[in-house]
Amino acid sequence: MMTVTVCKELIDTQGINKFISDKIRLVASDEVIDLIFENDSIINM
């Protein structure tokens, strides 16, 4: 199972909060480094 995670600050800055599914995990920018070490693959889009 793949988890989609997005940086919350980017979503807030772009004003697209209402378009983000509840299934997408939002994280603070300072949590991104932890995610890199927790996961086998990271896709940056």
Coordinates of C-alpha atoms in Angstrom, one line a residue:
M1 CA 0.0 0.0 0.0
M2 CA 1.3 3.4 -0.9
T3 CA 0.8 6.4 1.3
V4 CA 0.7 9.9 -0.3
T5 CA 2.2 12.6 1.9
V6 CA 2.3 16.3 1.1
C7 CA 4.0 19.2 2.8
K8 CA 1.2 21.2 4.6
E9 CA 2.9 24.6 4.1
L10 CA 2.8 24.1 0.3
I11 CA -0.9 23.3 0.4
D12 CA -1.6 26.3 2.5
T13 CA 0.5 28.6 0.4
Q14 CA -1.2 27.5 -2.8
G15 CA -4.6 27.7 -1.3
I16 CA -5.7 24.3 -2.4
N17 CA -6.7 22.9 1.0
K18 CA -10.3 22.2 -0.1
F19 CA -9.0 20.1 -3.1
I20 CA -6.9 17.7 -1.0
S21 CA -8.4 14.3 -0.2
D22 CA -8.7 13.2 3.4
K23 CA -6.6 10.1 2.4
I24 CA -3.5 12.3 1.8
R25 CA -1.3 12.8 4.8
L26 CA -0.2 16.4 5.4
V27 CA 3.1 17.0 7.2
A28 CA 5.0 20.0 8.4
S29 CA 8.1 20.9 6.5
D30 CA 10.3 19.9 9.4
E31 CA 8.9 16.4 9.2
V32 CA 10.1 15.8 5.6
I33 CA 13.6 14.6 6.6
D34 CA 12.1 12.0 8.9
L35 CA 9.9 10.7 6.1
I36 CA 12.9 10.3 3.8
F37 CA 14.5 8.0 6.3
E38 CA 11.3 6.1 7.0
N39 CA 10.5 5.2 3.4
D40 CA 12.2 3.1 0.7
S41 CA 11.1 5.4 -2.2
I42 CA 10.3 9.1 -2.5
I43 CA 8.6 10.6 -5.5
N44 CA 8.9 14.4 -5.8
M45 CA 6.3 15.9 -8.2

